[in-house]
Amino acid sequence: MTNKPIELIEHMGDTESVRMDTIIIDGYNTKCMMNHLIESRGVQTANHIIYNAKNALSFFADPKKGRSNSKILCLGKVQSGKTAFFISTISLAFDNGYNLCFLFGGTKNNLLDQNVDRLTIDFSNNQGVKIVILKDTDDKEIETLLSKGYKVIVVVLKNVSSDQSNLYLAVNYATKFSNIPTLIIDDESDEHTPGAPRLKDKNPRIGITHDV
């Protein structure tokens, strides 16, 4: 058995009518990502990563066909390519009608920093993408960047310390920008378990992501 990531797909609603009929694979964002991957990993690996991203995007809801959504769960061992997969998928999605991405980048600051560093490196040759950290920005900045034509990635610490920060704030922003085609990516989603104790219980850190 190989260590490559496995994608599990869940469709919501009438999937056949909302899925993408065609996928742009030579758009600006994808070209930038491909060039970066070729430089850092070689042509064969770059082609493989973009191919996997394209396969995933074929199950995405098409923003041009109205509101709908789909879910993809990517499973894989350490160093199997999960991060490269979701970052490349962001690039491809940005060329196919999506404009905003919320990335839940871990429950600890070091994991958040790792994701920010990786995003910064992988999008370093792309002038059309802006990466912001939720705690360092606000909805006005995000709105301004979107109005200027940027694709925006908002990195969120997966922590519900108060209703004015982190996950709760991200939910509020997602509601505000609900008219904008948006990706929501939960990195390290296995750190929390559905149905586990909530904040009032003995271990408040377990279950809170899914409860939100």
Tab-separated table of C-alpha atoms in Angstrom:
chain	number	residue	atom	x	y	z
A	1	MET	CA	0.000	0.000	0.000
A	2	THR	CA	1.361	3.416	-0.963
A	3	ASN	CA	1.528	6.437	1.306
A	4	LYS	CA	-0.174	8.798	-1.149
A	5	PRO	CA	-3.215	10.721	0.144
A	6	ILE	CA	-6.699	9.310	-0.315
A	7	GLU	CA	-9.572	11.649	-1.127
A	8	LEU	CA	-13.089	10.793	0.088
A	9	ILE	CA	-15.911	12.780	-1.470
A	10	GLU	CA	-19.268	13.774	0.032
A	11	HIS	CA	-21.790	15.549	-2.163
A	12	MET	CA	-24.501	17.863	-0.882
A	13	GLY	CA	-27.721	18.283	-2.876
A	14	ASP	CA	-28.192	17.621	-6.579
A	15	THR	CA	-24.548	16.995	-7.339
A	16	GLU	CA	-24.833	16.245	-11.033
A	17	SER	CA	-26.357	19.652	-11.731
A	18	VAL	CA	-23.822	21.663	-9.728
A	19	ARG	CA	-20.517	19.976	-10.516
A	20	MET	CA	-18.060	21.653	-12.858
A	21	ASP	CA	-18.501	20.709	-16.507
A	22	THR	CA	-15.076	21.999	-17.493
A	23	ILE	CA	-12.002	22.820	-15.415
A	24	ILE	CA	-9.481	25.462	-16.411
A	25	ILE	CA	-6.029	23.949	-15.914
A	26	ASP	CA	-3.929	26.638	-17.608
A	27	GLY	CA	-5.068	29.677	-15.635
A	28	TYR	CA	-2.714	32.169	-14.027
A	29	ASN	CA	-2.817	30.697	-10.501
A	30	THR	CA	-2.306	27.136	-11.677
A	31	LYS	CA	0.572	28.156	-13.955
A	32	CYS	CA	2.261	29.924	-11.050
A	33	MET	CA	1.834	26.867	-8.839
A	34	MET	CA	3.043	24.518	-11.552
A	35	ASN	CA	6.171	26.602	-12.123
A	36	HIS	CA	6.887	26.621	-8.389
A	37	LEU	CA	6.354	22.860	-8.103
A	38	ILE	CA	8.571	22.139	-11.103
A	39	GLU	CA	11.329	24.262	-9.619
A	40	SER	CA	11.057	22.704	-6.155
A	41	ARG	CA	10.024	19.105	-6.911
A	42	GLY	CA	10.611	18.357	-10.576
A	43	VAL	CA	8.316	17.980	-13.577
A	44	GLN	CA	6.978	14.488	-12.826
A	45	THR	CA	5.985	15.258	-9.247
A	46	ALA	CA	4.527	18.620	-10.258
A	47	ASN	CA	2.346	16.995	-12.901
A	48	HIS	CA	1.197	14.361	-10.398
A	49	ILE	CA	0.212	16.973	-7.785
A	50	ILE	CA	-1.721	19.126	-10.262
A	51	TYR	CA	-3.397	16.006	-11.698
A	52	ASN	CA	-4.659	15.058	-8.225
A	53	ALA	CA	-5.894	18.599	-7.646
A	54	LYS	CA	-7.772	18.543	-10.960
A	55	ASN	CA	-9.420	15.241	-10.028
A	56	ALA	CA	-10.570	16.721	-6.733
A	57	LEU	CA	-11.896	19.857	-8.396
A	58	SER	CA	-14.106	17.798	-10.687
A	59	PHE	CA	-16.253	17.142	-7.615
A	60	PHE	CA	-16.409	20.782	-6.523
A	61	ALA	CA	-19.611	22.753	-6.815
A	62	ASP	CA	-19.479	25.099	-9.793
A	63	PRO	CA	-19.765	28.725	-8.578
A	64	LYS	CA	-21.398	29.641	-11.883
A	65	LYS	CA	-24.342	27.329	-11.165
A	66	GLY	CA	-25.580	28.921	-7.965
A	67	ARG	CA	-25.130	28.013	-4.327
A	68	SER	CA	-24.157	24.477	-3.419
A	69	ASN	CA	-21.305	22.727	-1.680
A	70	SER	CA	-19.241	19.566	-1.549
A	71	LYS	CA	-16.820	18.049	0.919
A	72	ILE	CA	-13.532	16.252	0.358
A	73	LEU	CA	-11.645	14.390	3.065
A	74	CYS	CA	-7.974	13.814	2.296
A	75	LEU	CA	-6.327	11.036	4.335
A	76	GLY	CA	-2.632	10.315	4.350
A	77	LYS	CA	0.390	9.526	6.460
A	78	VAL	CA	3.022	12.071	7.438
A	79	GLN	CA	4.885	13.383	4.363
A	80	SER	CA	2.391	11.761	1.983
A	81	GLY	CA	1.639	15.044	0.227
A	82	LYS	CA	-1.563	16.247	1.903
A	83	THR	CA	-0.388	19.856	2.206
A	84	ALA	CA	0.830	20.008	-1.392
A	85	PHE	CA	-2.518	18.552	-2.443
A	86	PHE	CA	-4.690	21.139	-0.717
A	87	ILE	CA	-2.464	24.091	-1.644
A	88	SER	CA	-2.486	23.084	-5.308
A	89	THR	CA	-6.229	22.582	-5.108
A	90	ILE	CA	-6.566	26.155	-3.831
A	91	SER	CA	-4.649	27.412	-6.875
A	92	LEU	CA	-6.804	25.452	-9.280
A	93	ALA	CA	-9.991	26.549	-7.511
A	94	PHE	CA	-8.895	30.190	-7.775
A	95	ASP	CA	-8.799	29.773	-11.570
A	96	ASN	CA	-12.261	28.222	-11.606
A	97	GLY	CA	-14.465	30.759	-9.890
A	98	TYR	CA	-13.417	30.627	-6.233
A	99	ASN	CA	-12.094	33.851	-4.702
A	100	LEU	CA	-11.724	33.260	-0.964
A	101	CYS	CA	-10.271	30.498	1.199
A	102	PHE	CA	-10.440	30.015	4.957
A	103	LEU	CA	-7.681	27.652	6.098
A	104	PHE	CA	-8.005	26.312	9.637
A	105	GLY	CA	-4.305	25.894	10.165
A	106	GLY	CA	-3.980	23.865	13.354
A	107	THR	CA	-4.834	24.184	17.044
A	108	LYS	CA	-1.421	25.502	18.053
A	109	ASN	CA	0.511	28.566	16.981
A	110	ASN	CA	3.460	26.526	15.720
A	111	LEU	CA	1.173	24.597	13.355
A	112	LEU	CA	-0.425	27.842	12.233
A	113	ASP	CA	3.021	29.335	11.567
A	114	GLN	CA	4.035	26.253	9.582
A	115	ASN	CA	1.013	26.643	7.330
A	116	VAL	CA	1.603	30.373	6.862
A	117	ASP	CA	5.260	29.740	5.986
A	118	ARG	CA	4.322	27.009	3.524
A	119	LEU	CA	1.637	29.134	1.863
A	120	THR	CA	4.014	32.081	1.636
A	121	ILE	CA	6.650	29.943	-0.089
A	122	ASP	CA	4.252	28.153	-2.436
A	123	PHE	CA	2.540	31.388	-3.539
A	124	SER	CA	5.739	33.462	-3.589
A	125	ASN	CA	5.648	33.773	-7.398
A	126	ASN	CA	1.944	34.695	-7.496
A	127	GLN	CA	1.172	38.397	-7.197
A	128	GLY	CA	-2.583	37.803	-7.346
A	129	VAL	CA	-2.920	35.955	-4.041
A	130	LYS	CA	-2.911	37.607	-0.619
A	131	ILE	CA	-2.356	35.548	2.544
A	132	VAL	CA	-3.600	37.042	5.819
A	133	ILE	CA	-3.827	35.715	9.369
A	134	LEU	CA	-7.257	36.111	10.932
A	135	LYS	CA	-6.003	37.588	14.210
A	136	ASP	CA	-4.031	40.226	12.301
A	137	THR	CA	-6.777	41.315	9.905
A	138	ASP	CA	-10.456	42.248	9.836
A	139	ASP	CA	-13.423	41.919	7.508
A	140	LYS	CA	-12.779	45.357	5.996
A	141	GLU	CA	-9.275	44.402	4.865
A	142	ILE	CA	-10.526	41.151	3.394
A	143	GLU	CA	-13.322	42.996	1.604
A	144	THR	CA	-10.869	45.576	0.246
A	145	LEU	CA	-8.489	42.914	-1.071
A	146	LEU	CA	-11.346	41.077	-2.769
A	147	SER	CA	-12.648	44.308	-4.309
A	148	LYS	CA	-9.189	44.910	-5.801
A	149	GLY	CA	-9.333	41.543	-7.537
A	150	TYR	CA	-7.038	39.581	-5.257
A	151	LYS	CA	-7.657	35.979	-4.312
A	152	VAL	CA	-7.503	35.839	-0.514
A	153	ILE	CA	-6.422	33.062	1.860
A	154	VAL	CA	-7.344	33.659	5.506
A	155	VAL	CA	-5.390	31.439	7.915
A	156	VAL	CA	-7.259	30.692	11.137
A	157	LEU	CA	-6.044	29.296	14.454
A	158	LYS	CA	-8.398	26.442	15.305
A	159	ASN	CA	-9.234	27.656	18.781
A	160	VAL	CA	-12.507	28.948	20.232
A	161	SER	CA	-11.100	31.039	23.066
A	162	SER	CA	-13.836	33.664	22.727
A	163	ASP	CA	-16.608	34.771	20.439
A	164	GLN	CA	-14.387	37.551	19.090
A	165	SER	CA	-11.494	35.469	17.803
A	166	ASN	CA	-10.432	32.463	15.819
A	167	LEU	CA	-13.148	29.994	14.837
A	168	TYR	CA	-16.126	32.046	15.941
A	169	LEU	CA	-14.846	35.069	14.055
A	170	ALA	CA	-14.118	32.963	10.977
A	171	VAL	CA	-17.711	31.693	11.024
A	172	ASN	CA	-18.956	35.286	11.217
A	173	TYR	CA	-16.742	36.315	8.318
A	174	ALA	CA	-17.815	33.308	6.260
A	175	THR	CA	-21.427	34.371	6.808
A	176	LYS	CA	-20.657	37.946	5.788
A	177	PHE	CA	-18.919	36.798	2.600
A	178	SER	CA	-21.428	34.046	1.842
A	179	ASN	CA	-22.069	35.538	-1.607
A	180	ILE	CA	-18.421	34.926	-2.550
A	181	PRO	CA	-17.409	31.431	-3.744
A	182	THR	CA	-15.309	30.159	-0.845
A	183	LEU	CA	-13.155	27.194	0.097
A	184	ILE	CA	-12.952	26.074	3.726
A	185	ILE	CA	-9.989	23.827	4.483
A	186	ASP	CA	-9.491	22.170	7.858
A	187	ASP	CA	-5.895	21.035	8.222
A	188	GLU	CA	-5.194	18.417	10.908
A	189	SER	CA	-8.933	17.819	11.312
A	190	ASP	CA	-8.214	14.556	13.122
A	191	GLU	CA	-7.209	16.506	16.244
A	192	HIS	CA	-10.861	16.740	17.256
A	193	THR	CA	-13.564	14.096	17.476
A	194	PRO	CA	-17.276	14.574	16.733
A	195	GLY	CA	-19.476	14.076	19.799
A	196	ALA	CA	-16.642	14.497	22.293
A	197	PRO	CA	-17.039	16.663	25.453
A	198	ARG	CA	-17.781	20.341	24.942
A	199	LEU	CA	-16.354	23.403	26.651
A	200	LYS	CA	-18.219	22.828	29.910
A	201	ASP	CA	-16.832	19.313	30.275
A	202	LYS	CA	-13.554	18.046	31.631
A	203	ASN	CA	-11.507	18.387	28.463
A	204	PRO	CA	-12.609	21.532	26.611
A	205	ARG	CA	-10.130	21.070	23.763
A	206	ILE	CA	-11.807	17.959	22.371
A	207	GLY	CA	-14.773	18.209	20.046
A	208	ILE	CA	-14.910	21.983	19.854
A	209	THR	CA	-14.078	22.261	16.145
A	210	HIS	CA	-16.996	20.098	15.126
A	211	ASP	CA	-19.338	21.672	17.668
A	212	VAL	CA	-18.734	25.093	16.117
